mmCIF file of C-alpha atoms in Angstrom:
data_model
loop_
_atom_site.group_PDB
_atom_site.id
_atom_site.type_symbol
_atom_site.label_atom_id
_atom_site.label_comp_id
_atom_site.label_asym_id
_atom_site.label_seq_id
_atom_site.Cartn_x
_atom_site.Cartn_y
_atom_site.Cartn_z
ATOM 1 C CA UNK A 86 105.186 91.490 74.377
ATOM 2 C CA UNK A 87 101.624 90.560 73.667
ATOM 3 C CA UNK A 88 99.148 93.694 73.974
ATOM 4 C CA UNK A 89 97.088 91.540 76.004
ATOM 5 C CA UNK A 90 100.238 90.911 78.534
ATOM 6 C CA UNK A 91 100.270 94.723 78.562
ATOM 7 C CA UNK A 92 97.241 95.379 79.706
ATOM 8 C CA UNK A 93 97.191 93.047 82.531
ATOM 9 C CA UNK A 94 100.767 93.836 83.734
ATOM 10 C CA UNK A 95 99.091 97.622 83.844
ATOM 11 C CA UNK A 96 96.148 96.930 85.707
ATOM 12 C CA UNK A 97 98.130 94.509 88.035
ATOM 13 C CA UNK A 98 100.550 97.495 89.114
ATOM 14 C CA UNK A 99 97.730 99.527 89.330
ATOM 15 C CA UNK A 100 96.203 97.394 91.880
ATOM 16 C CA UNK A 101 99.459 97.244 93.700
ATOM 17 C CA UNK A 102 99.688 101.053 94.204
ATOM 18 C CA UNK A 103 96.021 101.587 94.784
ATOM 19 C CA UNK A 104 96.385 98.946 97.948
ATOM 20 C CA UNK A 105 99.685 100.217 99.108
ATOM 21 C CA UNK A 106 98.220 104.092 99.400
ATOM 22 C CA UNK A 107 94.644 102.494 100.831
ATOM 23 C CA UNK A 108 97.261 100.883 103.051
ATOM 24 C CA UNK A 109 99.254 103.629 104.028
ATOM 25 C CA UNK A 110 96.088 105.696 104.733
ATOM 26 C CA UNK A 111 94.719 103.538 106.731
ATOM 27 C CA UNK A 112 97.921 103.472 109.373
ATOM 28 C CA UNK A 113 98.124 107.368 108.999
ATOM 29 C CA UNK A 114 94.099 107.745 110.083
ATOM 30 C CA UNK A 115 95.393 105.060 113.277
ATOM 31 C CA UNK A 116 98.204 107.263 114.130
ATOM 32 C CA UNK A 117 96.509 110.732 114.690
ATOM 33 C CA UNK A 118 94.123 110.838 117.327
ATOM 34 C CA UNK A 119 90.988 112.472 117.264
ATOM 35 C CA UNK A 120 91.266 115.354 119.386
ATOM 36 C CA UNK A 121 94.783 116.386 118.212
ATOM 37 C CA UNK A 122 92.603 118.263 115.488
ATOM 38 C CA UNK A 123 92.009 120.617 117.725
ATOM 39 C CA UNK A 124 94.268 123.968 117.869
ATOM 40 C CA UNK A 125 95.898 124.537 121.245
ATOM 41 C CA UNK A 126 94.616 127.962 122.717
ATOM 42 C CA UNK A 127 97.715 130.495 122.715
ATOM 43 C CA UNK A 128 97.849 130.562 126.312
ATOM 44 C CA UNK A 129 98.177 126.711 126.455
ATOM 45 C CA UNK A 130 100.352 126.143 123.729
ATOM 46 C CA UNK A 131 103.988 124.641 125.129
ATOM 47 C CA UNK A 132 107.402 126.548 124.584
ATOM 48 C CA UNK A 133 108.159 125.803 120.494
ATOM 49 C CA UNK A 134 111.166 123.936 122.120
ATOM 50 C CA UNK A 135 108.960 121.135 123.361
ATOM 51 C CA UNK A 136 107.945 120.398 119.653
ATOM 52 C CA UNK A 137 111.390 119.009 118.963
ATOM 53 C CA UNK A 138 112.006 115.739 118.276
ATOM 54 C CA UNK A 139 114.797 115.708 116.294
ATOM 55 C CA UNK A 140 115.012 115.403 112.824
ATOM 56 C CA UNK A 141 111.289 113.827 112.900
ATOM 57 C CA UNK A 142 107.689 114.083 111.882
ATOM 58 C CA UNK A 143 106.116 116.334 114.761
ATOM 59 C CA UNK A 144 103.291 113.653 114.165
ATOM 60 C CA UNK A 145 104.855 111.622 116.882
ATOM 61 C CA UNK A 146 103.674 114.533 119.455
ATOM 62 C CA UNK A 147 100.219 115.006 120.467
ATOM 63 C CA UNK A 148 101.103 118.443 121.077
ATOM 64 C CA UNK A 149 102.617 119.405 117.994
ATOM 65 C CA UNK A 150 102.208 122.777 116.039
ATOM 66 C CA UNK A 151 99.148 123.726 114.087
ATOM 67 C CA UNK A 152 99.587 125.924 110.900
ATOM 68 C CA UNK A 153 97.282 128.174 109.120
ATOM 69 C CA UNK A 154 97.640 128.315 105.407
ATOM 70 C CA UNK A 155 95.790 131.590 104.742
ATOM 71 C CA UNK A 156 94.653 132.285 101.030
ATOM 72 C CA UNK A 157 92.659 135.071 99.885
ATOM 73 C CA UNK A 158 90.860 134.348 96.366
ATOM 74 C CA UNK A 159 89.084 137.351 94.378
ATOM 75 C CA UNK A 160 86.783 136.201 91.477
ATOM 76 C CA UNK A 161 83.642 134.776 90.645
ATOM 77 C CA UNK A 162 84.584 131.165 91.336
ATOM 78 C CA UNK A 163 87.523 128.757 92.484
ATOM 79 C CA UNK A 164 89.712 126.940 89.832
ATOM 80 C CA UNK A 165 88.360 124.072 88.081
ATOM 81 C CA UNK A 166 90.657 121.871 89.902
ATOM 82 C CA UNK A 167 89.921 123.113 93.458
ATOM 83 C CA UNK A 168 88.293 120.013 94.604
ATOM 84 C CA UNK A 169 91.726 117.912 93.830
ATOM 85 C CA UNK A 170 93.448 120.611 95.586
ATOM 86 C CA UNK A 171 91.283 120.099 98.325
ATOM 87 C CA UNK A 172 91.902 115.796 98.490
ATOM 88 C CA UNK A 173 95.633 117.129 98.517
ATOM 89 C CA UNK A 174 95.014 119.085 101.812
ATOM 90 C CA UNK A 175 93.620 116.109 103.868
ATOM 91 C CA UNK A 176 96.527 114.158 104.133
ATOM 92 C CA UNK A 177 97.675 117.222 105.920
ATOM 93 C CA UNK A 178 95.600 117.188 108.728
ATOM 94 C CA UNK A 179 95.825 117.442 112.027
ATOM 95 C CA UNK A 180 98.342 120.084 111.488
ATOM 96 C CA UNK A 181 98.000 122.209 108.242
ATOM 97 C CA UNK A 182 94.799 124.154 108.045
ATOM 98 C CA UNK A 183 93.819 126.368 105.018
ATOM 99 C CA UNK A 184 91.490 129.190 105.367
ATOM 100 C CA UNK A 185 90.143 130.653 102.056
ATOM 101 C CA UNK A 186 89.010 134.326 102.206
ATOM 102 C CA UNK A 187 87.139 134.675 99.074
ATOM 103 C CA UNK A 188 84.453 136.773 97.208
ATOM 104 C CA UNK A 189 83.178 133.623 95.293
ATOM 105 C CA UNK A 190 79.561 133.188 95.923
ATOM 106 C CA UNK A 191 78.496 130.767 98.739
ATOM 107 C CA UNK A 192 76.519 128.759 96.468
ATOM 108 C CA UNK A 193 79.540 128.132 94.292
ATOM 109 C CA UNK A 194 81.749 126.671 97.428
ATOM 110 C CA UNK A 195 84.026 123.200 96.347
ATOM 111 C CA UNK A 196 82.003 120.535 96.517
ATOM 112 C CA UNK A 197 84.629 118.334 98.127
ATOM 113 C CA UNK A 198 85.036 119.615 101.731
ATOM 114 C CA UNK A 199 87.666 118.738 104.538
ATOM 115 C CA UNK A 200 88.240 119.798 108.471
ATOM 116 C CA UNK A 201 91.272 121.599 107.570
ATOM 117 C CA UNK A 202 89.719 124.029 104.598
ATOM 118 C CA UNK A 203 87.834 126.569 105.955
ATOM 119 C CA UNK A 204 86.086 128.750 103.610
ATOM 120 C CA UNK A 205 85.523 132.432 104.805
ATOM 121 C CA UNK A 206 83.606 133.231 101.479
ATOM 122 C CA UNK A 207 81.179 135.452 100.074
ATOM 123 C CA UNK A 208 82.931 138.571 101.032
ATOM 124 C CA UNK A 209 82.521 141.718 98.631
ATOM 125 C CA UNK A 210 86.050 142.944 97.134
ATOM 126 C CA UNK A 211 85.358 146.269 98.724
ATOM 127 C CA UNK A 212 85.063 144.377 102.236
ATOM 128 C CA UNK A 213 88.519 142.537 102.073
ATOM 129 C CA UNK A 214 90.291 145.950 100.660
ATOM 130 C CA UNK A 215 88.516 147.342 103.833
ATOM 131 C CA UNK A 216 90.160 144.843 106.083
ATOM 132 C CA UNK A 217 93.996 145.432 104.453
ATOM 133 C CA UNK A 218 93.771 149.094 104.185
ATOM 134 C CA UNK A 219 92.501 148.952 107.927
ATOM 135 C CA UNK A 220 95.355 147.264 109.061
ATOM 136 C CA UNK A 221 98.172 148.239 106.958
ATOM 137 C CA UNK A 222 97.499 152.050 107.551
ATOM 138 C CA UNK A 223 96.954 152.980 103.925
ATOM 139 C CA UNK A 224 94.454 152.778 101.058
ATOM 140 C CA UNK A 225 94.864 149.379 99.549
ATOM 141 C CA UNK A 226 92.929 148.182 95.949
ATOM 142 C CA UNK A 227 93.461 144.566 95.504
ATOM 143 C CA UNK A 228 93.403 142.422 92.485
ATOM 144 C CA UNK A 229 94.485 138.655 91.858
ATOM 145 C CA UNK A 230 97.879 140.199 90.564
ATOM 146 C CA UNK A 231 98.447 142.491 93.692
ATOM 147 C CA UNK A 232 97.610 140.172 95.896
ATOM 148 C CA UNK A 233 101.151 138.361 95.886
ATOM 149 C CA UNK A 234 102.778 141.416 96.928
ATOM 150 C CA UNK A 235 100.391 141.565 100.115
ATOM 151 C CA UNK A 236 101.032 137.994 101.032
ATOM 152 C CA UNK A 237 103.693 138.370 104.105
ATOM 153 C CA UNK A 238 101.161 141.093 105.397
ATOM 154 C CA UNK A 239 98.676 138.233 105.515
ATOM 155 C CA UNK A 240 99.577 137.124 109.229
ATOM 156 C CA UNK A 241 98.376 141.061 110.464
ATOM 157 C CA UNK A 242 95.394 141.103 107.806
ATOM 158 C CA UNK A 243 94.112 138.146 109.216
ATOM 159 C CA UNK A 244 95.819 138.437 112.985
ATOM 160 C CA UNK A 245 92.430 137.847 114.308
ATOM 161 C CA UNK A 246 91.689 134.444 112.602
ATOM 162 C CA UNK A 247 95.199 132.721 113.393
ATOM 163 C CA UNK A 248 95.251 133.575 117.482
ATOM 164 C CA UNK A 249 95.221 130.093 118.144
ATOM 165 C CA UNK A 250 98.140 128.825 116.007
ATOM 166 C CA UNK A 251 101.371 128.171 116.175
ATOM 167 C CA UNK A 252 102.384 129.244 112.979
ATOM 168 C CA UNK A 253 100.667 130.767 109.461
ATOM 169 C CA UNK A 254 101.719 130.811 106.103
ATOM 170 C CA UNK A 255 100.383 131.074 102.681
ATOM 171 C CA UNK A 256 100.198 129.278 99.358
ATOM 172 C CA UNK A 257 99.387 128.878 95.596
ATOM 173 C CA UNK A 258 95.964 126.913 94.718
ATOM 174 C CA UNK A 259 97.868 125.607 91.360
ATOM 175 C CA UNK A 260 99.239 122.880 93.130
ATOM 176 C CA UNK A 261 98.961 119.921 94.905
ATOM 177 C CA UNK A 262 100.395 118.892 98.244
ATOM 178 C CA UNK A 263 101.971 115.392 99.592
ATOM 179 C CA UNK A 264 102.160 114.919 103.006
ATOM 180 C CA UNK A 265 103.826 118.559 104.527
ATOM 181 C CA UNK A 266 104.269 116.550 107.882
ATOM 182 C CA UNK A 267 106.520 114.074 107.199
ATOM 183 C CA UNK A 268 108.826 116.699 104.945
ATOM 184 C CA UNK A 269 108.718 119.527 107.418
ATOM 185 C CA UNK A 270 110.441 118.484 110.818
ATOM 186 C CA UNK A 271 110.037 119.986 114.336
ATOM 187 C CA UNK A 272 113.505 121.460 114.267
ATOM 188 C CA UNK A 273 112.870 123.432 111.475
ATOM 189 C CA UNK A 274 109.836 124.833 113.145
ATOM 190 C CA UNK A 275 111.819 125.498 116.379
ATOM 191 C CA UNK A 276 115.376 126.768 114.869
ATOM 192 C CA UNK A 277 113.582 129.337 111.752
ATOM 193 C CA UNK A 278 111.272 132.158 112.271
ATOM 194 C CA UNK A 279 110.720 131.557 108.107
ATOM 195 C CA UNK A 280 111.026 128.436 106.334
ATOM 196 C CA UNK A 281 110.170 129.042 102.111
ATOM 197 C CA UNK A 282 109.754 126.267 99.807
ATOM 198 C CA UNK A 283 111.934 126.373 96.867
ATOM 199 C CA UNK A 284 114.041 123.710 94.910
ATOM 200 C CA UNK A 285 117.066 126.450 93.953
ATOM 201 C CA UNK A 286 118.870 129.348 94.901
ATOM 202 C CA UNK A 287 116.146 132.012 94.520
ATOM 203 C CA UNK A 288 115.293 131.272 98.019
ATOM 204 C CA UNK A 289 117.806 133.320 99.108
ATOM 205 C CA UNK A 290 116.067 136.418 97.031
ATOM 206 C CA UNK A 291 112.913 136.361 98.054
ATOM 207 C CA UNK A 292 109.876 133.953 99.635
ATOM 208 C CA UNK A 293 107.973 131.098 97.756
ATOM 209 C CA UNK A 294 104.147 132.206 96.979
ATOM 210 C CA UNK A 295 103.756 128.276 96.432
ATOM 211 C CA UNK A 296 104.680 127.367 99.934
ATOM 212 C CA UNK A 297 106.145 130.009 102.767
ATOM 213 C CA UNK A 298 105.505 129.297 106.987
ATOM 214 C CA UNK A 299 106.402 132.005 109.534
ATOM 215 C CA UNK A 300 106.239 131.670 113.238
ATOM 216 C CA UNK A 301 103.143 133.875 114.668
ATOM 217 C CA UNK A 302 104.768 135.862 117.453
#
């Protein structure tokens, strides 16, 4: 085929996919209210059997669960590629929040910012090995090694910033999310008190650090 052909086949399939997700967007941003970005209080939050809809996106219910994504980042500054893993959290909203607990600098926060990342930063390491050794009962010394060990701890660590969910999890910042709500259905939420993201049989050993939800009761 002519190199010319090439090109213009390229940029005309580009063009198709750039419209279809401008497209798709666009019906997503019509479907979700405003005020579903709000988190329920605990008091007010329905029974989790409410949520279920089947085998559906709980995007279809006003009321449906919010859940924090807590990750706790020790160095001097945030991945190179933090801002893309930012545009990869939007789509995610009105239900997914992530809350960052950091001791990178305020003045070196992500310059691409979203509703649904929350950045508790600017803490000293010797503050947030305060807060885990305060509520896990023992002298704790954290690194960005150790950390992973800590992770299902995170929902008692943090117990104080996730009151008004319905469920909290954690996650890796090497990666990039599609759309968690239309993948992760209300039954699931309802029927498991743990739901871990892996593509193979080591979920049965032990929980994903890339993706892992938990009911907070």
């Amino acid at each position: 085929m002519n190199p010319r052909w090439k090109l213009f086949l390229g940029l005309l399939l580009a063009s198709i996919a750039s419209i279809a997700l401008t497209y798709s967007a666009m019906n997503y941003n019509r479907e979700v209210s405003p005020d579903t970005s709000i988190a329920l209080p605990k008091q007010d939050r329905p029974p989790m059997s409410t949520f279920e809809l089947g085998k559906t996106s709980f995007l279809l219910d006003k009321r449906h669960p919010r859940i924090a994504i807590i990750i706790v980042w020790i160095g001097t500054d945030y991945p190179p590629w933090i801002d893309l893993f930012i545009e990869s959290c939007k789509i995610n909203q009105p239900s997914f929040d992530w809350l960052f607990f950091s001791t990178v600098p305020l003045s070196k926060r992500p310059k691409n910012q979203s509703p649904n990342v929350v950045f508790f930063d600017d803490h000293s390491l010797e503050e947030l090995e305060e807060r885990f050794s305060e509520r896990m009962g023992f002298e704790v010394r954290l690194n960005s090694i150790k950390l992973n060990d800590f992770k299902p701890a995170y929902g008692n660590v943090f117990a104080d910033y996730i009151a008004s969910y319905s469920h909290w999890g954690w996650s890796d910042v090497d990666m990039f999310f599609g759309n968690l709500q239309s993948v992760i259905c209300l039954e699931e939420l309802r029927d498991f008190d743990i739901l871990t993201i892996l593509g193979d049989e080591s979920a049965k050993l032990h929980l994903a650090g890339q993706l892992t939800i938990l009911k907070a009761n």
